[in-house]
C-alpha cells in the first residue's frame, strides 16, 4: 500500500481555499517555497497538473478542482476519525479503586505520584462499607480494593500487603481500661465490643470483630455499625469499645477517646491492595510497585509501646 501523502493533501486543500501561496504558508506555518514543493510533489504522484500559478493569480486546473472536490470530504472524515479516536483515548475507562476505612498518607502520596507518572490514566475512588470489604470487587464495580486482610475469596489476589500494624482498642477517657497502656486480648471478654453490619465473610469478621478471645472466652457485641466513625462515636460514649489498628488510631485522635494497645492475638492488623486475579488492568501492577517503593510511614509518632 503506497504512503498516504497527508501533508501534500492538506497543503492543496488549504491552497484551494486561499488561492494564495503566502496565506497558505502562514496557515501551515511553513515557507512559500515549501508550499510549492508540496504541491509539486503531489502533482508528480498523481501524474497531472493541479495548480496554475502566474505572477498575478493562483488557480486550480480543471483536474485540480475535480480532485479537490473528491478528496475534501474523505480528508475531512479522516480528520474527524483521528480526532474522535484521540478523544476516546482521553476518556479511557478509569482505574476504579475502593478504600475501606481510612486512606492514609502512604496511599494518598502513592496515588498522587501515580497520576503524575501516568497522566493518561484517570483514577476513580470510592469508600467501601466497613462490613463489606470485597463485595464491590467481586461484583466488578471496582478494579482494586485497599482493604483489611485476610482475603480467601476465590478469584481475588493480594497485589501488595502493607506492613502489619499493632491492634488498638478505642475506649472513652472514662472507661476503666483507659488508665492502662496495654491489655491482653483476654481482657476483651469484659467489654462490649462494637461489631459491624454487612456481608463480610466470617473468617474476616472473626479477625477484626471477634466473638471470642484467643482462649475461647465470649466477647459481647451488642452494637453494630456501618462505618468507622460510627464505631468511634459509640466508643466515645463510654459503654462500648472498638477494636482497630495503630495507623487508624494515630489519625483519629479525639479529645473523647483513648487508644490502648492490645496484645495476645495470633496476627496483627494488616491492609492490602487486593485485585481480581483474572481481570486486572496493567496499571494496577504499576500502582503496586509504587506502594512497595515508598518508605514505611505506618509506624506511629505517638504511643510507641
mmCIF file of N, CA and C in Angstrom, residues 85-193:
data_model
loop_
_atom_site.group_PDB
_atom_site.id
_atom_site.type_symbol
_atom_site.label_atom_id
_atom_site.label_comp_id
_atom_site.label_asym_id
_atom_site.label_seq_id
_atom_site.Cartn_x
_atom_site.Cartn_y
_atom_site.Cartn_z
ATOM 1 N N UNK A 85 -10.858 9.337 17.781
ATOM 2 C CA UNK A 85 -10.061 8.310 18.443
ATOM 3 C C UNK A 85 -9.219 8.913 19.564
ATOM 4 N N UNK A 86 -8.667 10.111 19.315
ATOM 5 C CA UNK A 86 -7.857 10.773 20.335
ATOM 6 C C UNK A 86 -8.705 11.126 21.558
ATOM 7 N N UNK A 87 -9.927 11.593 21.320
ATOM 8 C CA UNK A 87 -10.802 11.948 22.432
ATOM 9 C C UNK A 87 -11.228 10.714 23.211
ATOM 10 N N UNK A 88 -11.496 9.624 22.486
ATOM 11 C CA UNK A 88 -11.874 8.392 23.165
ATOM 12 C C UNK A 88 -10.742 7.880 24.019
ATOM 13 N N UNK A 89 -9.503 8.001 23.502
ATOM 14 C CA UNK A 89 -8.340 7.578 24.290
ATOM 15 C C UNK A 89 -8.227 8.411 25.547
ATOM 16 N N UNK A 90 -8.546 9.695 25.444
ATOM 17 C CA UNK A 90 -8.502 10.565 26.607
ATOM 18 C C UNK A 90 -9.593 10.250 27.611
ATOM 19 N N UNK A 91 -10.669 9.574 27.144
ATOM 20 C CA UNK A 91 -11.755 9.191 28.042
ATOM 21 C C UNK A 91 -11.704 7.716 28.372
ATOM 22 N N UNK A 92 -10.497 7.152 28.370
ATOM 23 C CA UNK A 92 -10.351 5.734 28.683
ATOM 24 C C UNK A 92 -10.932 5.440 30.063
ATOM 25 N N UNK A 93 -11.439 4.234 30.211
ATOM 26 C CA UNK A 93 -12.062 3.865 31.474
ATOM 27 C C UNK A 93 -11.090 4.073 32.627
ATOM 28 N N UNK A 94 -11.512 4.739 33.689
ATOM 29 C CA UNK A 94 -10.603 5.000 34.804
ATOM 30 C C UNK A 94 -10.307 3.728 35.593
ATOM 31 N N UNK A 95 -9.218 3.765 36.347
ATOM 32 C CA UNK A 95 -8.922 2.691 37.276
ATOM 33 C C UNK A 95 -9.734 2.960 38.536
ATOM 34 N N UNK A 96 -10.605 2.021 38.875
ATOM 35 C CA UNK A 96 -11.540 2.208 39.981
ATOM 36 C C UNK A 96 -10.989 1.533 41.241
ATOM 37 N N UNK A 97 -10.782 2.328 42.270
ATOM 38 C CA UNK A 97 -10.185 1.810 43.498
ATOM 39 C C UNK A 97 -11.102 2.126 44.670
ATOM 40 N N UNK A 98 -11.344 1.113 45.489
ATOM 41 C CA UNK A 98 -12.144 1.289 46.679
ATOM 42 C C UNK A 98 -11.276 1.278 47.924
ATOM 43 N N UNK A 99 -11.687 2.033 48.934
ATOM 44 C CA UNK A 99 -10.949 2.130 50.188
ATOM 45 C C UNK A 99 -11.862 1.750 51.340
ATOM 46 N N UNK A 100 -11.349 0.892 52.184
ATOM 47 C CA UNK A 100 -12.101 0.510 53.368
ATOM 48 C C UNK A 100 -11.556 1.282 54.561
ATOM 49 N N UNK A 101 -12.408 2.034 55.224
ATOM 50 C CA UNK A 101 -11.957 2.764 56.394
ATOM 51 C C UNK A 101 -11.210 4.021 56.020
ATOM 52 N N UNK A 102 -9.898 4.034 56.282
ATOM 53 C CA UNK A 102 -9.110 5.247 56.156
ATOM 54 C C UNK A 102 -7.988 5.067 55.148
ATOM 55 N N UNK A 103 -7.895 5.982 54.174
ATOM 56 C CA UNK A 103 -6.773 6.013 53.235
ATOM 57 C C UNK A 103 -5.762 7.025 53.776
ATOM 58 N N UNK A 104 -4.681 6.538 54.388
ATOM 59 C CA UNK A 104 -3.732 7.465 54.980
ATOM 60 C C UNK A 104 -2.605 7.782 54.013
ATOM 61 N N UNK A 105 -1.520 8.425 54.513
ATOM 62 C CA UNK A 105 -0.567 9.088 53.635
ATOM 63 C C UNK A 105 0.126 8.161 52.640
ATOM 64 N N UNK A 106 0.453 6.944 53.058
ATOM 65 C CA UNK A 106 1.108 6.023 52.126
ATOM 66 C C UNK A 106 0.297 5.881 50.849
ATOM 67 N N UNK A 107 -1.016 5.802 50.997
ATOM 68 C CA UNK A 107 -1.885 5.601 49.843
ATOM 69 C C UNK A 107 -2.057 6.894 49.054
ATOM 70 N N UNK A 108 -2.341 7.988 49.747
ATOM 71 C CA UNK A 108 -2.596 9.228 49.020
ATOM 72 C C UNK A 108 -1.345 9.734 48.311
ATOM 73 N N UNK A 109 -0.177 9.601 48.934
ATOM 74 C CA UNK A 109 1.057 10.003 48.261
ATOM 75 C C UNK A 109 1.301 9.144 47.026
ATOM 76 N N UNK A 110 1.013 7.849 47.149
ATOM 77 C CA UNK A 110 1.220 6.956 46.010
ATOM 78 C C UNK A 110 0.279 7.295 44.868
ATOM 79 N N UNK A 111 -0.971 7.602 45.180
ATOM 80 C CA UNK A 111 -1.917 7.958 44.136
ATOM 81 C C UNK A 111 -1.505 9.246 43.438
ATOM 82 N N UNK A 112 -0.988 10.198 44.205
ATOM 83 C CA UNK A 112 -0.530 11.451 43.601
ATOM 84 C C UNK A 112 0.629 11.193 42.650
ATOM 85 N N UNK A 113 1.561 10.358 43.060
ATOM 86 C CA UNK A 113 2.702 10.045 42.193
ATOM 87 C C UNK A 113 2.248 9.254 40.971
ATOM 88 N N UNK A 114 1.307 8.343 41.174
ATOM 89 C CA UNK A 114 0.809 7.538 40.053
ATOM 90 C C UNK A 114 0.176 8.420 38.981
ATOM 91 N N UNK A 115 -0.643 9.394 39.392
ATOM 92 C CA UNK A 115 -1.284 10.269 38.418
ATOM 93 C C UNK A 115 -0.265 11.154 37.701
ATOM 94 N N UNK A 116 0.818 11.530 38.389
ATOM 95 C CA UNK A 116 1.861 12.327 37.750
ATOM 96 C C UNK A 116 2.594 11.513 36.690
ATOM 97 N N UNK A 117 2.865 10.244 36.991
ATOM 98 C CA UNK A 117 3.621 9.395 36.071
ATOM 99 C C UNK A 117 2.746 8.784 34.981
ATOM 100 N N UNK A 118 1.441 8.797 35.181
ATOM 101 C CA UNK A 118 0.515 8.234 34.191
ATOM 102 C C UNK A 118 -0.603 9.237 33.914
ATOM 103 N N UNK A 119 -0.287 10.353 33.252
ATOM 104 C CA UNK A 119 -1.290 11.413 33.061
ATOM 105 C C UNK A 119 -2.484 10.988 32.224
ATOM 106 N N UNK A 120 -2.330 9.945 31.418
ATOM 107 C CA UNK A 120 -3.443 9.498 30.595
ATOM 108 C C UNK A 120 -4.384 8.541 31.293
ATOM 109 N N UNK A 121 -4.084 8.201 32.541
ATOM 110 C CA UNK A 121 -4.908 7.249 33.293
ATOM 111 C C UNK A 121 -5.644 7.985 34.401
ATOM 112 N N UNK A 122 -6.956 7.922 34.359
ATOM 113 C CA UNK A 122 -7.768 8.566 35.398
ATOM 114 C C UNK A 122 -8.041 7.578 36.525
ATOM 115 N N UNK A 123 -8.164 8.110 37.728
ATOM 116 C CA UNK A 123 -8.488 7.296 38.891
ATOM 117 C C UNK A 123 -9.886 7.634 39.382
ATOM 118 N N UNK A 124 -10.646 6.603 39.692
ATOM 119 C CA UNK A 124 -11.961 6.776 40.287
ATOM 120 C C UNK A 124 -11.910 6.148 41.679
ATOM 121 N N UNK A 125 -12.241 6.925 42.711
ATOM 122 C CA UNK A 125 -12.106 6.481 44.092
ATOM 123 C C UNK A 125 -13.471 6.412 44.766
ATOM 124 N N UNK A 126 -13.631 5.423 45.630
ATOM 125 C CA UNK A 126 -14.875 5.313 46.383
ATOM 126 C C UNK A 126 -14.593 4.647 47.719
ATOM 127 N N UNK A 127 -15.404 4.978 48.701
ATOM 128 C CA UNK A 127 -15.269 4.357 50.017
ATOM 129 C C UNK A 127 -16.066 3.064 50.054
ATOM 130 N N UNK A 128 -15.470 2.035 50.650
ATOM 131 C CA UNK A 128 -16.132 0.746 50.774
ATOM 132 C C UNK A 128 -16.789 0.629 52.145
ATOM 133 N N UNK A 129 -17.913 -0.053 52.223
ATOM 134 C CA UNK A 129 -18.539 -0.261 53.527
ATOM 135 C C UNK A 129 -17.606 -1.035 54.455
ATOM 136 N N UNK A 130 -17.591 -0.655 55.713
ATOM 137 C CA UNK A 130 -16.716 -1.323 56.666
ATOM 138 C C UNK A 130 -17.022 -2.814 56.761
ATOM 139 N N UNK A 131 -18.283 -3.169 56.624
ATOM 140 C CA UNK A 131 -18.674 -4.565 56.754
ATOM 141 C C UNK A 131 -18.772 -5.319 55.450
ATOM 142 N N UNK A 132 -18.239 -4.766 54.358
ATOM 143 C CA UNK A 132 -18.283 -5.453 53.059
ATOM 144 C C UNK A 132 -16.994 -5.141 52.286
ATOM 145 N N UNK A 133 -15.882 -5.715 52.708
ATOM 146 C CA UNK A 133 -14.597 -5.347 52.101
ATOM 147 C C UNK A 133 -14.408 -5.812 50.666
ATOM 148 N N UNK A 134 -15.073 -6.888 50.253
ATOM 149 C CA UNK A 134 -14.786 -7.493 48.955
ATOM 150 C C UNK A 134 -15.957 -7.504 47.987
ATOM 151 N N UNK A 135 -17.136 -7.086 48.436
ATOM 152 C CA UNK A 135 -18.330 -7.202 47.598
ATOM 153 C C UNK A 135 -18.225 -6.448 46.296
ATOM 154 N N UNK A 136 -17.805 -5.182 46.332
ATOM 155 C CA UNK A 136 -17.711 -4.381 45.107
ATOM 156 C C UNK A 136 -16.665 -4.929 44.159
ATOM 157 N N UNK A 137 -15.598 -5.473 44.711
ATOM 158 C CA UNK A 137 -14.546 -6.046 43.873
ATOM 159 C C UNK A 137 -15.027 -7.325 43.194
ATOM 160 N N UNK A 138 -15.690 -8.186 43.918
ATOM 161 C CA UNK A 138 -16.212 -9.430 43.346
ATOM 162 C C UNK A 138 -17.288 -9.153 42.295
ATOM 163 N N UNK A 139 -18.050 -8.070 42.486
ATOM 164 C CA UNK A 139 -19.113 -7.729 41.531
ATOM 165 C C UNK A 139 -18.573 -7.025 40.293
ATOM 166 N N UNK A 140 -17.299 -6.653 40.290
ATOM 167 C CA UNK A 140 -16.727 -5.946 39.153
ATOM 168 C C UNK A 140 -17.002 -4.456 39.158
ATOM 169 N N UNK A 141 -17.487 -3.923 40.272
ATOM 170 C CA UNK A 141 -17.769 -2.493 40.348
ATOM 171 C C UNK A 141 -16.498 -1.669 40.535
ATOM 172 N N UNK A 142 -15.446 -2.277 41.043
ATOM 173 C CA UNK A 142 -14.144 -1.632 41.185
ATOM 174 C C UNK A 142 -13.077 -2.584 40.675
ATOM 175 N N UNK A 143 -11.888 -2.035 40.400
ATOM 176 C CA UNK A 143 -10.778 -2.845 39.889
ATOM 177 C C UNK A 143 -9.854 -3.319 40.992
ATOM 178 N N UNK A 144 -9.820 -2.609 42.097
ATOM 179 C CA UNK A 144 -8.967 -2.984 43.215
ATOM 180 C C UNK A 144 -9.553 -2.416 44.488
ATOM 181 N N UNK A 145 -9.192 -3.048 45.607
ATOM 182 C CA UNK A 145 -9.654 -2.585 46.914
ATOM 183 C C UNK A 145 -8.464 -2.499 47.854
ATOM 184 N N UNK A 146 -8.403 -1.409 48.599
ATOM 185 C CA UNK A 146 -7.463 -1.301 49.714
ATOM 186 C C UNK A 146 -8.262 -1.657 50.951
ATOM 187 N N UNK A 147 -8.069 -2.877 51.437
ATOM 188 C CA UNK A 147 -8.936 -3.407 52.488
ATOM 189 C C UNK A 147 -8.117 -4.227 53.469
ATOM 190 N N UNK A 148 -8.738 -4.517 54.591
ATOM 191 C CA UNK A 148 -8.096 -5.302 55.618
ATOM 192 C C UNK A 148 -8.012 -6.769 55.227
ATOM 193 N N UNK A 149 -6.871 -7.375 55.495
ATOM 194 C CA UNK A 149 -6.708 -8.815 55.345
ATOM 195 C C UNK A 149 -7.290 -9.502 56.588
ATOM 196 N N UNK A 150 -7.614 -10.785 56.480
ATOM 197 C CA UNK A 150 -7.288 -11.717 55.388
ATOM 198 C C UNK A 150 -8.330 -11.705 54.270
ATOM 199 N N UNK A 151 -7.929 -12.264 53.106
ATOM 200 C CA UNK A 151 -8.842 -12.460 51.993
ATOM 201 C C UNK A 151 -8.673 -13.887 51.489
ATOM 202 N N UNK A 152 -9.764 -14.610 51.442
ATOM 203 C CA UNK A 152 -9.747 -16.004 50.977
ATOM 204 C C UNK A 152 -10.781 -16.233 49.883
ATOM 205 N N UNK A 153 -11.277 -15.156 49.293
ATOM 206 C CA UNK A 153 -12.319 -15.284 48.283
ATOM 207 C C UNK A 153 -11.725 -15.819 46.982
ATOM 208 N N UNK A 154 -12.348 -16.822 46.364
ATOM 209 C CA UNK A 154 -11.864 -17.321 45.075
ATOM 210 C C UNK A 154 -11.838 -16.205 44.035
ATOM 211 N N UNK A 155 -10.756 -16.125 43.289
ATOM 212 C CA UNK A 155 -10.653 -15.128 42.237
ATOM 213 C C UNK A 155 -10.018 -13.822 42.666
ATOM 214 N N UNK A 156 -9.726 -13.656 43.957
ATOM 215 C CA UNK A 156 -9.091 -12.435 44.437
ATOM 216 C C UNK A 156 -7.653 -12.729 44.867
ATOM 217 N N UNK A 157 -6.769 -11.775 44.608
ATOM 218 C CA UNK A 157 -5.359 -11.919 44.948
ATOM 219 C C UNK A 157 -4.854 -10.656 45.624
ATOM 220 N N UNK A 158 -3.792 -10.803 46.385
ATOM 221 C CA UNK A 158 -3.146 -9.669 47.038
ATOM 222 C C UNK A 158 -2.045 -9.147 46.129
ATOM 223 N N UNK A 159 -2.168 -7.873 45.735
ATOM 224 C CA UNK A 159 -1.140 -7.270 44.898
ATOM 225 C C UNK A 159 -0.027 -6.643 45.701
ATOM 226 N N UNK A 160 -0.377 -6.104 46.856
ATOM 227 C CA UNK A 160 0.617 -5.526 47.751
ATOM 228 C C UNK A 160 0.053 -5.545 49.159
ATOM 229 N N UNK A 161 0.855 -5.979 50.118
ATOM 230 C CA UNK A 161 0.438 -6.001 51.514
ATOM 231 C C UNK A 161 1.229 -4.956 52.293
ATOM 232 N N UNK A 162 0.529 -4.111 53.015
ATOM 233 C CA UNK A 162 1.174 -3.117 53.850
ATOM 234 C C UNK A 162 1.773 -3.791 55.082
ATOM 235 N N UNK A 163 2.726 -3.151 55.730
ATOM 236 C CA UNK A 163 3.296 -3.731 56.953
ATOM 237 C C UNK A 163 2.225 -3.954 58.005
ATOM 238 N N UNK A 164 2.378 -5.006 58.818
ATOM 239 C CA UNK A 164 1.386 -5.247 59.877
ATOM 240 C C UNK A 164 1.395 -4.123 60.898
ATOM 241 N N UNK A 165 0.241 -3.885 61.486
ATOM 242 C CA UNK A 165 0.089 -2.810 62.465
ATOM 243 C C UNK A 165 -0.474 -3.377 63.763
ATOM 244 N N UNK A 166 0.009 -2.914 64.904
ATOM 245 C CA UNK A 166 -0.489 -3.409 66.197
ATOM 246 C C UNK A 166 -1.981 -3.133 66.377
ATOM 247 N N UNK A 167 -2.632 -4.008 67.125
ATOM 248 C CA UNK A 167 -4.047 -3.826 67.448
ATOM 249 C C UNK A 167 -4.200 -2.775 68.542
ATOM 250 N N UNK A 168 -5.236 -1.966 68.440
ATOM 251 C CA UNK A 168 -5.540 -0.937 69.430
ATOM 252 C C UNK A 168 -7.023 -1.028 69.777
ATOM 253 N N UNK A 169 -7.332 -0.678 71.014
ATOM 254 C CA UNK A 169 -8.720 -0.651 71.460
ATOM 255 C C UNK A 169 -9.099 0.794 71.753
ATOM 256 N N UNK A 170 -10.143 1.268 71.066
ATOM 257 C CA UNK A 170 -10.638 2.621 71.292
ATOM 258 C C UNK A 170 -11.668 2.594 72.413
ATOM 259 N N UNK A 171 -11.412 3.371 73.470
ATOM 260 C CA UNK A 171 -12.334 3.477 74.592
ATOM 261 C C UNK A 171 -12.461 4.946 74.974
ATOM 262 N N UNK A 172 -13.489 5.275 75.733
ATOM 263 C CA UNK A 172 -13.643 6.650 76.204
ATOM 264 C C UNK A 172 -12.613 6.917 77.300
ATOM 265 N N UNK A 173 -12.355 8.179 77.562
ATOM 266 C CA UNK A 173 -11.387 8.539 78.605
ATOM 267 C C UNK A 173 -11.866 8.108 79.987
ATOM 268 N N UNK A 174 -13.169 7.924 80.136
ATOM 269 C CA UNK A 174 -13.685 7.484 81.427
ATOM 270 C C UNK A 174 -13.770 5.983 81.577
ATOM 271 N N UNK A 175 -13.438 5.247 80.559
ATOM 272 C CA UNK A 175 -13.519 3.783 80.611
ATOM 273 C C UNK A 175 -12.439 3.232 81.536
ATOM 274 N N UNK A 176 -12.726 2.150 82.280
ATOM 275 C CA UNK A 176 -11.718 1.578 83.185
ATOM 276 C C UNK A 176 -10.407 1.207 82.493
ATOM 277 N N UNK A 177 -10.472 0.762 81.227
ATOM 278 C CA UNK A 177 -9.264 0.360 80.527
ATOM 279 C C UNK A 177 -8.442 1.547 80.035
ATOM 280 N N UNK A 178 -9.006 2.733 80.079
ATOM 281 C CA UNK A 178 -8.293 3.914 79.569
ATOM 282 C C UNK A 178 -7.089 4.260 80.423
ATOM 283 N N UNK A 179 -7.033 3.720 81.670
ATOM 284 C CA UNK A 179 -5.920 4.045 82.562
ATOM 285 C C UNK A 179 -4.709 3.155 82.333
ATOM 286 N N UNK A 180 -4.806 2.182 81.410
ATOM 287 C CA UNK A 180 -3.699 1.273 81.151
ATOM 288 C C UNK A 180 -3.059 1.581 79.803
ATOM 289 N N UNK A 181 -1.809 1.160 79.639
ATOM 290 C CA UNK A 181 -1.103 1.364 78.378
ATOM 291 C C UNK A 181 -1.372 0.232 77.400
ATOM 292 N N UNK A 182 -1.529 -0.968 77.954
ATOM 293 C CA UNK A 182 -1.800 -2.126 77.096
ATOM 294 C C UNK A 182 -2.603 -3.155 77.871
ATOM 295 N N UNK A 183 -3.314 -3.976 77.116
ATOM 296 C CA UNK A 183 -4.084 -5.060 77.717
ATOM 297 C C UNK A 183 -3.864 -6.325 76.914
ATOM 298 N N UNK A 184 -4.114 -7.451 77.549
ATOM 299 C CA UNK A 184 -4.108 -8.716 76.838
ATOM 300 C C UNK A 184 -5.474 -8.929 76.192
ATOM 301 N N UNK A 185 -5.494 -9.657 75.077
ATOM 302 C CA UNK A 185 -6.737 -9.879 74.345
ATOM 303 C C UNK A 185 -7.805 -10.538 75.210
ATOM 304 N N UNK A 186 -7.404 -11.255 76.252
ATOM 305 C CA UNK A 186 -8.390 -11.897 77.119
ATOM 306 C C UNK A 186 -9.248 -10.879 77.858
ATOM 307 N N UNK A 187 -8.721 -9.668 78.032
ATOM 308 C CA UNK A 187 -9.491 -8.624 78.722
ATOM 309 C C UNK A 187 -10.695 -8.167 77.908
ATOM 310 N N UNK A 188 -10.735 -8.507 76.626
ATOM 311 C CA UNK A 188 -11.876 -8.115 75.795
ATOM 312 C C UNK A 188 -13.165 -8.823 76.218
ATOM 313 N N UNK A 189 -13.028 -9.884 76.992
ATOM 314 C CA UNK A 189 -14.228 -10.572 77.486
ATOM 315 C C UNK A 189 -15.008 -9.704 78.457
ATOM 316 N N UNK A 190 -14.392 -8.628 78.929
ATOM 317 C CA UNK A 190 -15.048 -7.762 79.902
ATOM 318 C C UNK A 190 -15.594 -6.480 79.283
ATOM 319 N N UNK A 191 -15.549 -6.358 77.951
ATOM 320 C CA UNK A 191 -16.050 -5.140 77.305
ATOM 321 C C UNK A 191 -17.173 -5.503 76.339
ATOM 322 N N UNK A 192 -17.932 -4.485 75.974
ATOM 323 C CA UNK A 192 -18.945 -4.648 74.924
ATOM 324 C C UNK A 192 -18.305 -4.122 73.641
ATOM 325 N N UNK A 193 -17.864 -5.030 72.796
ATOM 326 C CA UNK A 193 -17.074 -4.671 71.625
ATOM 327 C C UNK A 193 -17.974 -4.355 70.439
#
